[in-house]
Short mmCIF file of N, CA, C and O in Angstrom, two decimals:
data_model
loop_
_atom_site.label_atom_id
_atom_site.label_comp_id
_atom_site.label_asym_id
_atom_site.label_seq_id
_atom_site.Cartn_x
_atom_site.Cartn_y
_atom_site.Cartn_z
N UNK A 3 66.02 85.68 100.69
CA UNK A 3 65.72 87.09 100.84
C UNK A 3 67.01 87.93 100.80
O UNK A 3 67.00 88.98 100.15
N UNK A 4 68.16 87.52 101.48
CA UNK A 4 69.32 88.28 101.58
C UNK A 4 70.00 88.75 100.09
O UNK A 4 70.61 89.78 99.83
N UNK A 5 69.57 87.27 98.99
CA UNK A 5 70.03 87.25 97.55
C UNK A 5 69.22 88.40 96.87
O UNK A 5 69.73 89.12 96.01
N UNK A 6 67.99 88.54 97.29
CA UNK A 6 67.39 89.02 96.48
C UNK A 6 67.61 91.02 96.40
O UNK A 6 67.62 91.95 95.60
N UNK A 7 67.80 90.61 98.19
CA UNK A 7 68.33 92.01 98.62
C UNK A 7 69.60 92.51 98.07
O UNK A 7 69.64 93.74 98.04
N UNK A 8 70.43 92.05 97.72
CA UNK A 8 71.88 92.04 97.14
C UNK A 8 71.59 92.27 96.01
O UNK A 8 72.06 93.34 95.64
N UNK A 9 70.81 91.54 95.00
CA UNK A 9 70.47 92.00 93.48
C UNK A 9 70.62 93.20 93.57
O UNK A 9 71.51 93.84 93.02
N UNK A 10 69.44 93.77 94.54
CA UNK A 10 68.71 94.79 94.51
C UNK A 10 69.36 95.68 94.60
O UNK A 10 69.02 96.72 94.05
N UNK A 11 70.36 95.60 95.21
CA UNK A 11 71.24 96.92 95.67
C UNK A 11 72.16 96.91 94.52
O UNK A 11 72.23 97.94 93.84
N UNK A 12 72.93 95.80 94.17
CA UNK A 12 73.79 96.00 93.21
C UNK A 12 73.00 96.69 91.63
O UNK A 12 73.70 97.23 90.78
N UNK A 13 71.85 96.57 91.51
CA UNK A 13 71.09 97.21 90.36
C UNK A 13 71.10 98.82 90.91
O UNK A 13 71.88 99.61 90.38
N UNK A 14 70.33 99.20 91.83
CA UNK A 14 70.19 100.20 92.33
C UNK A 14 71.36 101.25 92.16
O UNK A 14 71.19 102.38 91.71
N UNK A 15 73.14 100.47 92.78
CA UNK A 15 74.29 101.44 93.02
C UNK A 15 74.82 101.48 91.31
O UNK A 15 75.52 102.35 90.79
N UNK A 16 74.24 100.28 90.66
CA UNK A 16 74.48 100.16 88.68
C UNK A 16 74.36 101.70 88.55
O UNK A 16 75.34 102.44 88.52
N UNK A 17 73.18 102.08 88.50
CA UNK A 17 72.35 103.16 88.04
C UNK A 17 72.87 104.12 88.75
O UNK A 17 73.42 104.95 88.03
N UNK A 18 72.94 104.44 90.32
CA UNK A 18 74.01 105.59 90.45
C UNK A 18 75.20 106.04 90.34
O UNK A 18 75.74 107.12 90.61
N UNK A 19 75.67 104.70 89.74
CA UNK A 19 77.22 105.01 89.47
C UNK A 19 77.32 105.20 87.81
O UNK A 19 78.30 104.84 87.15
N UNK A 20 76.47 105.64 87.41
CA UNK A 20 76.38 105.54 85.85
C UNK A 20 76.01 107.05 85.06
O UNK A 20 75.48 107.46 84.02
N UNK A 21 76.49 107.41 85.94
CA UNK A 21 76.08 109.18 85.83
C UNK A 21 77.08 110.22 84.21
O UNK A 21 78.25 110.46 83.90
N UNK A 22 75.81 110.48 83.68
CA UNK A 22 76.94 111.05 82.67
C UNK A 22 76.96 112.64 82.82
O UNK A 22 77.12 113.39 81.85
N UNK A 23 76.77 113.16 84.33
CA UNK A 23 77.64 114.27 84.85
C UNK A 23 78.72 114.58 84.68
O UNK A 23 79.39 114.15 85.62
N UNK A 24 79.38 115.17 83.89
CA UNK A 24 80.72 116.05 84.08
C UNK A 24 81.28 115.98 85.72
O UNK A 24 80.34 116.27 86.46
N UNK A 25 82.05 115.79 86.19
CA UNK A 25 82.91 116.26 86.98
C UNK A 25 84.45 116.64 87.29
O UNK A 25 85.31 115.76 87.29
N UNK A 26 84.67 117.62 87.49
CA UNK A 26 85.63 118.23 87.71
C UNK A 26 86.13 118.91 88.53
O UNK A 26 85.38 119.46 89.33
N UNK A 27 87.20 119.06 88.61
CA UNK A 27 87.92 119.96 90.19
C UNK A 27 88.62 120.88 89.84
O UNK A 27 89.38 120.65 88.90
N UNK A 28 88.61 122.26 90.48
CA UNK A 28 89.76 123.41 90.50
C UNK A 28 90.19 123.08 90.90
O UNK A 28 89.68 122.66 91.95
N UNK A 29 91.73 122.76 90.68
CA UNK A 29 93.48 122.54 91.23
C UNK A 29 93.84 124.27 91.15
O UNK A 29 94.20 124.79 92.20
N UNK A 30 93.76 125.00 90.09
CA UNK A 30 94.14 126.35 90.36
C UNK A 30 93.10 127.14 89.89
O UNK A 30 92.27 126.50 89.23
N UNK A 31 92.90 128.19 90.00
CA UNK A 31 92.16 129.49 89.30
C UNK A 31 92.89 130.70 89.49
O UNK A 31 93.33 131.11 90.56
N UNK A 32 92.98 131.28 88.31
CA UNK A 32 93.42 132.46 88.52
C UNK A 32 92.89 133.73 87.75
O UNK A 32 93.70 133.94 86.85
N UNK A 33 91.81 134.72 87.71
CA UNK A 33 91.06 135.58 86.93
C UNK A 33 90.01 134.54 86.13
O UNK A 33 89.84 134.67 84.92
N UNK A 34 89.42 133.61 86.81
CA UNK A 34 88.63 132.59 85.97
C UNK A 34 87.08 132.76 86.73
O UNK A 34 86.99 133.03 87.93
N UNK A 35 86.14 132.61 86.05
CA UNK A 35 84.71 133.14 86.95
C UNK A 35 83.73 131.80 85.59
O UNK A 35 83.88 131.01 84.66
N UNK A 36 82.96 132.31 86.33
CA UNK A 36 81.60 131.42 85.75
C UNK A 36 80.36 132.06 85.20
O UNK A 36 79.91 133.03 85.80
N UNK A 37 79.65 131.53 83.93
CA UNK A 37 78.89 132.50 83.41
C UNK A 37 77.80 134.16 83.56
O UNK A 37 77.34 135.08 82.89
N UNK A 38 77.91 133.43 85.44
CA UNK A 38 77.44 134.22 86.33
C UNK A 38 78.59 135.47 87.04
O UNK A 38 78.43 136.12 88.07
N UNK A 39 79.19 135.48 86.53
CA UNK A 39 80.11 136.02 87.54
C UNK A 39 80.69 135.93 88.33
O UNK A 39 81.38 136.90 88.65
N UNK A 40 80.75 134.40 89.29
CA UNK A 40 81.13 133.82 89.96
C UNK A 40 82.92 133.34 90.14
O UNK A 40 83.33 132.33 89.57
N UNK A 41 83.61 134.01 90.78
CA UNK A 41 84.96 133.35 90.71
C UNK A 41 85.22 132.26 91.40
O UNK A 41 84.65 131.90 92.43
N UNK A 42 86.42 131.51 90.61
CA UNK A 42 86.46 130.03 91.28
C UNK A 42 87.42 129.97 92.20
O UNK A 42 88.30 130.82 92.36
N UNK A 43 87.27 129.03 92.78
CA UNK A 43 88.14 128.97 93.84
C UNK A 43 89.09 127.88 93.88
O UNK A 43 88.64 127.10 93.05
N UNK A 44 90.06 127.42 94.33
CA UNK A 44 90.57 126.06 94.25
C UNK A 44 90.02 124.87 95.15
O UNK A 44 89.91 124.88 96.38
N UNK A 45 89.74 123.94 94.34
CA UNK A 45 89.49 122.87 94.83
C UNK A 45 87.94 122.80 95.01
O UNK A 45 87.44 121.93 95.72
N UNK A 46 87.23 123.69 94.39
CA UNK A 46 85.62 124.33 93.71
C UNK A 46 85.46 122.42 92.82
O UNK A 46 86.37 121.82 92.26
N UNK A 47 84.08 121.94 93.01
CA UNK A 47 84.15 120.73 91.65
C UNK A 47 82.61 122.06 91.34
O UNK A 47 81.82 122.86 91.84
N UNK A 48 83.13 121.36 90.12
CA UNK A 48 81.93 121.91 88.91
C UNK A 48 80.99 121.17 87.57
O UNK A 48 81.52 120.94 86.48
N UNK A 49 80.27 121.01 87.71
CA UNK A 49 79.80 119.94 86.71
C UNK A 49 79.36 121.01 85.40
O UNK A 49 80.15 121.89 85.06
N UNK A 50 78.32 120.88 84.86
CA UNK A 50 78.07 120.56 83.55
C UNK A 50 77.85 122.36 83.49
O UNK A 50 76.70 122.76 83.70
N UNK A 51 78.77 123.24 83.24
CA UNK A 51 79.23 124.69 83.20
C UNK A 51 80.39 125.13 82.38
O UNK A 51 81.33 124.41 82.05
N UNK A 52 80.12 127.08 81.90
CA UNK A 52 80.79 127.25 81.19
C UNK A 52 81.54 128.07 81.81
O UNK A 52 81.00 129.09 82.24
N UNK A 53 82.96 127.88 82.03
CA UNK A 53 83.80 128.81 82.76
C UNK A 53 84.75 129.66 81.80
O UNK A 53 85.43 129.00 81.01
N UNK A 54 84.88 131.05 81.76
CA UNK A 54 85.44 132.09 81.15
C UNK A 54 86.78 132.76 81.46
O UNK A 54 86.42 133.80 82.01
N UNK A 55 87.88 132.77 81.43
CA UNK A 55 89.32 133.02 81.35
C UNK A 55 89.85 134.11 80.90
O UNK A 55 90.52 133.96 79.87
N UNK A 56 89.77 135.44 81.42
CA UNK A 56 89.73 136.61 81.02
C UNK A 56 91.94 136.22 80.92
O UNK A 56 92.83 135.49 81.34
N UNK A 57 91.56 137.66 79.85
CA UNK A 57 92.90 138.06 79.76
C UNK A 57 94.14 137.54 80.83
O UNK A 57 93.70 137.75 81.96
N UNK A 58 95.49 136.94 80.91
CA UNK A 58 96.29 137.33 81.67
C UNK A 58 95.94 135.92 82.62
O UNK A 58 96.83 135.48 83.35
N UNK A 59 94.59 135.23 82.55
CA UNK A 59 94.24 134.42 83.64
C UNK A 59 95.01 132.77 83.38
O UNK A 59 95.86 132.48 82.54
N UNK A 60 94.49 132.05 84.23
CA UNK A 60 95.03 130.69 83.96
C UNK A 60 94.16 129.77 84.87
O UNK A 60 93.93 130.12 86.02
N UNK A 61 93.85 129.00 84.54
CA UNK A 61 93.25 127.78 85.17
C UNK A 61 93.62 125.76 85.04
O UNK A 61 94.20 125.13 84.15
N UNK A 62 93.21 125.46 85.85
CA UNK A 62 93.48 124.08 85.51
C UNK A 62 92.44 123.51 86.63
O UNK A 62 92.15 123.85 87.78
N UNK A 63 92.02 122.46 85.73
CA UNK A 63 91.12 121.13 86.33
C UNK A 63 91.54 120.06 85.71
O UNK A 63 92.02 119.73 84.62
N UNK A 64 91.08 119.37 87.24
CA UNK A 64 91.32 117.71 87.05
C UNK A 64 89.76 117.03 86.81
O UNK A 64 88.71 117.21 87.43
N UNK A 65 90.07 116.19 85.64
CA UNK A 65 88.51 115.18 85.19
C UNK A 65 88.27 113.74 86.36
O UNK A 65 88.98 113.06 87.10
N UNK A 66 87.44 113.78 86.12
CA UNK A 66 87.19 112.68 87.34
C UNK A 66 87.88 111.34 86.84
O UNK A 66 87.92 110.36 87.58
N UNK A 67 88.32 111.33 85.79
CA UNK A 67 89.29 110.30 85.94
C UNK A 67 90.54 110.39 85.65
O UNK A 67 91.05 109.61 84.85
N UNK A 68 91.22 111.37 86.27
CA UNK A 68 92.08 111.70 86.90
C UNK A 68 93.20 112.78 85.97
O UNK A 68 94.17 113.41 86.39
N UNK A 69 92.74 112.72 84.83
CA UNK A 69 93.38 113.84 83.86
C UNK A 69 93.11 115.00 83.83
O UNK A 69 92.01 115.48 83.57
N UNK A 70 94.59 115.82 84.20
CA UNK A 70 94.35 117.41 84.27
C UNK A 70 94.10 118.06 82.80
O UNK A 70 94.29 117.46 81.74
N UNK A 71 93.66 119.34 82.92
CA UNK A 71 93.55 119.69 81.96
C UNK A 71 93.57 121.74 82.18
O UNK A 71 92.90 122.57 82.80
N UNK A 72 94.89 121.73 81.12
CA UNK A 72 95.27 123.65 81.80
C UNK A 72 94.39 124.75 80.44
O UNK A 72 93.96 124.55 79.30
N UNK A 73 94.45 125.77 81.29
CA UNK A 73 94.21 127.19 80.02
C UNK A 73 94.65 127.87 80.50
O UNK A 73 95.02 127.73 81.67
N UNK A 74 94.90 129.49 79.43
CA UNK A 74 95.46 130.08 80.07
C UNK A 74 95.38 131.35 78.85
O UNK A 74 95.60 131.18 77.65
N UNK A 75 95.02 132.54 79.47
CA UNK A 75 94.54 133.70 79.03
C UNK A 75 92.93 133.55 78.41
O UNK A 75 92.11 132.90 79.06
N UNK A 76 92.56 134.21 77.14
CA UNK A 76 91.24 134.70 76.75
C UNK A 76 90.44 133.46 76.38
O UNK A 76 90.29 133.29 75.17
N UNK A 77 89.98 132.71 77.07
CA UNK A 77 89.54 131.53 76.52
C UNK A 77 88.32 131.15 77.30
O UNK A 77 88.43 131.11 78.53
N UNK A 78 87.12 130.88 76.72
CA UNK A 78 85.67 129.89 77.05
C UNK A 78 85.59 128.69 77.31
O UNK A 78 86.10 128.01 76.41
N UNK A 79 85.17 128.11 78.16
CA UNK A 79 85.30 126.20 78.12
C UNK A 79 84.35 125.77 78.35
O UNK A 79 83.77 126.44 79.21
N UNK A 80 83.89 125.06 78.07
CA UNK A 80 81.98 124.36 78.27
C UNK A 80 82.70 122.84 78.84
O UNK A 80 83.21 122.06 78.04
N UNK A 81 82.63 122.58 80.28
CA UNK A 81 82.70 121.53 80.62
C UNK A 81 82.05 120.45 79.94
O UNK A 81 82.86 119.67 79.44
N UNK A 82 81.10 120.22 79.81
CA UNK A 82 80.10 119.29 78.68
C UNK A 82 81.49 118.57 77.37
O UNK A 82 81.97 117.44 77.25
N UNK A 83 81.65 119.54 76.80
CA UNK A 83 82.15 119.02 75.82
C UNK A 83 84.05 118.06 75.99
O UNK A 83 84.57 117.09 75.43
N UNK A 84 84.49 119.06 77.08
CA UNK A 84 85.48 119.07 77.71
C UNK A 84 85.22 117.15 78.06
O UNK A 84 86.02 116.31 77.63
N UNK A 85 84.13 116.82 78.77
CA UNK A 85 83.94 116.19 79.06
C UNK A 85 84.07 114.83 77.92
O UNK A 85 85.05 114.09 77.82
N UNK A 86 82.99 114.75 77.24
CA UNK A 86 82.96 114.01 75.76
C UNK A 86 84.62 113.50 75.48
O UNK A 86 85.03 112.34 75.47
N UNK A 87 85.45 114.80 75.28
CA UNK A 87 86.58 114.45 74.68
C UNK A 87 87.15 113.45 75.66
O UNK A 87 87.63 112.41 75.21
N UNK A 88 87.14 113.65 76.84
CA UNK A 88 88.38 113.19 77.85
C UNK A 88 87.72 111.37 78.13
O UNK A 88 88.26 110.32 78.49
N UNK A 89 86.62 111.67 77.81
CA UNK A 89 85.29 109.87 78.43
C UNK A 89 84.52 109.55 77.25
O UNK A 89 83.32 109.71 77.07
N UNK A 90 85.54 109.00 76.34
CA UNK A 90 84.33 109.25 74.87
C UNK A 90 83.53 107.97 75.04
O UNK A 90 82.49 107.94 74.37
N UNK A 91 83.80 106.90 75.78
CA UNK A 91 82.80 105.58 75.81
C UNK A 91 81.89 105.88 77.04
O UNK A 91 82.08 105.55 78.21
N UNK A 92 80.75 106.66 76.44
CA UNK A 92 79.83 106.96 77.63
C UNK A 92 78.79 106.28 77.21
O UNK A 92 78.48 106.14 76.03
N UNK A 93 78.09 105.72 78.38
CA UNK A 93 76.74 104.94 77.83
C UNK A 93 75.70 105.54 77.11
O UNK A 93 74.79 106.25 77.52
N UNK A 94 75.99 105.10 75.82
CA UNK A 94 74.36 105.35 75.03
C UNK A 94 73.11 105.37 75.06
O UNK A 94 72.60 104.28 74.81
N UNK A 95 72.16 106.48 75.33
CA UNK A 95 70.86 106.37 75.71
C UNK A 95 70.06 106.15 74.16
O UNK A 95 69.94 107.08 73.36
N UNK A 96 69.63 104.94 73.95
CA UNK A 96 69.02 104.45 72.71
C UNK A 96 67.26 104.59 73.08
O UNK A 96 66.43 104.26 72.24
#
């Protein structure tokens, strides 16, 4: 029973650790907001969102595996894709 219980869990934590969520962290923000209007804050995580970089601004996030990544002035970023580039061996849903 204990074996079977152990499968079980190790299948179970498979599947939650297999997340093809974006994650990311504000290390800085500066004039940076979210499609909503929302300004960020440092140390804000943000998943699968498009954050906007007005004039003059600057930002930087860290990817969940562990690579920063900066901008800085008039610029759009769609975490999603951000994402793709930085984790390109993501599990294939066939």
């Amino acid at each position: 029973m204990r074996i079977f219980s152990l499968i079980l869990f190790c299948v179970f934590y498979q599947d939650l650790t297999a997340q093809n969520i974006p994650v990311f962290q504000v290390l800085y923000a500066e004039k940076a907001s979210l499609n909503n209007g929302t300004h960020l804050k440092n140390l804000d995580k943000r998943l699968d969102e498009t954050i906007h970089v007005t004039d003059s601004g600057y930002l930087v996030l860290i990817h969940s595996t562990g690579i920063p990544v900066e901008w800085s002035s008039d610029t759009a970023i769609t975490l999603s894709e951000i994402h793709t580039i930085l984790n390109p061996h993501q599990k294939m849903n066939i």
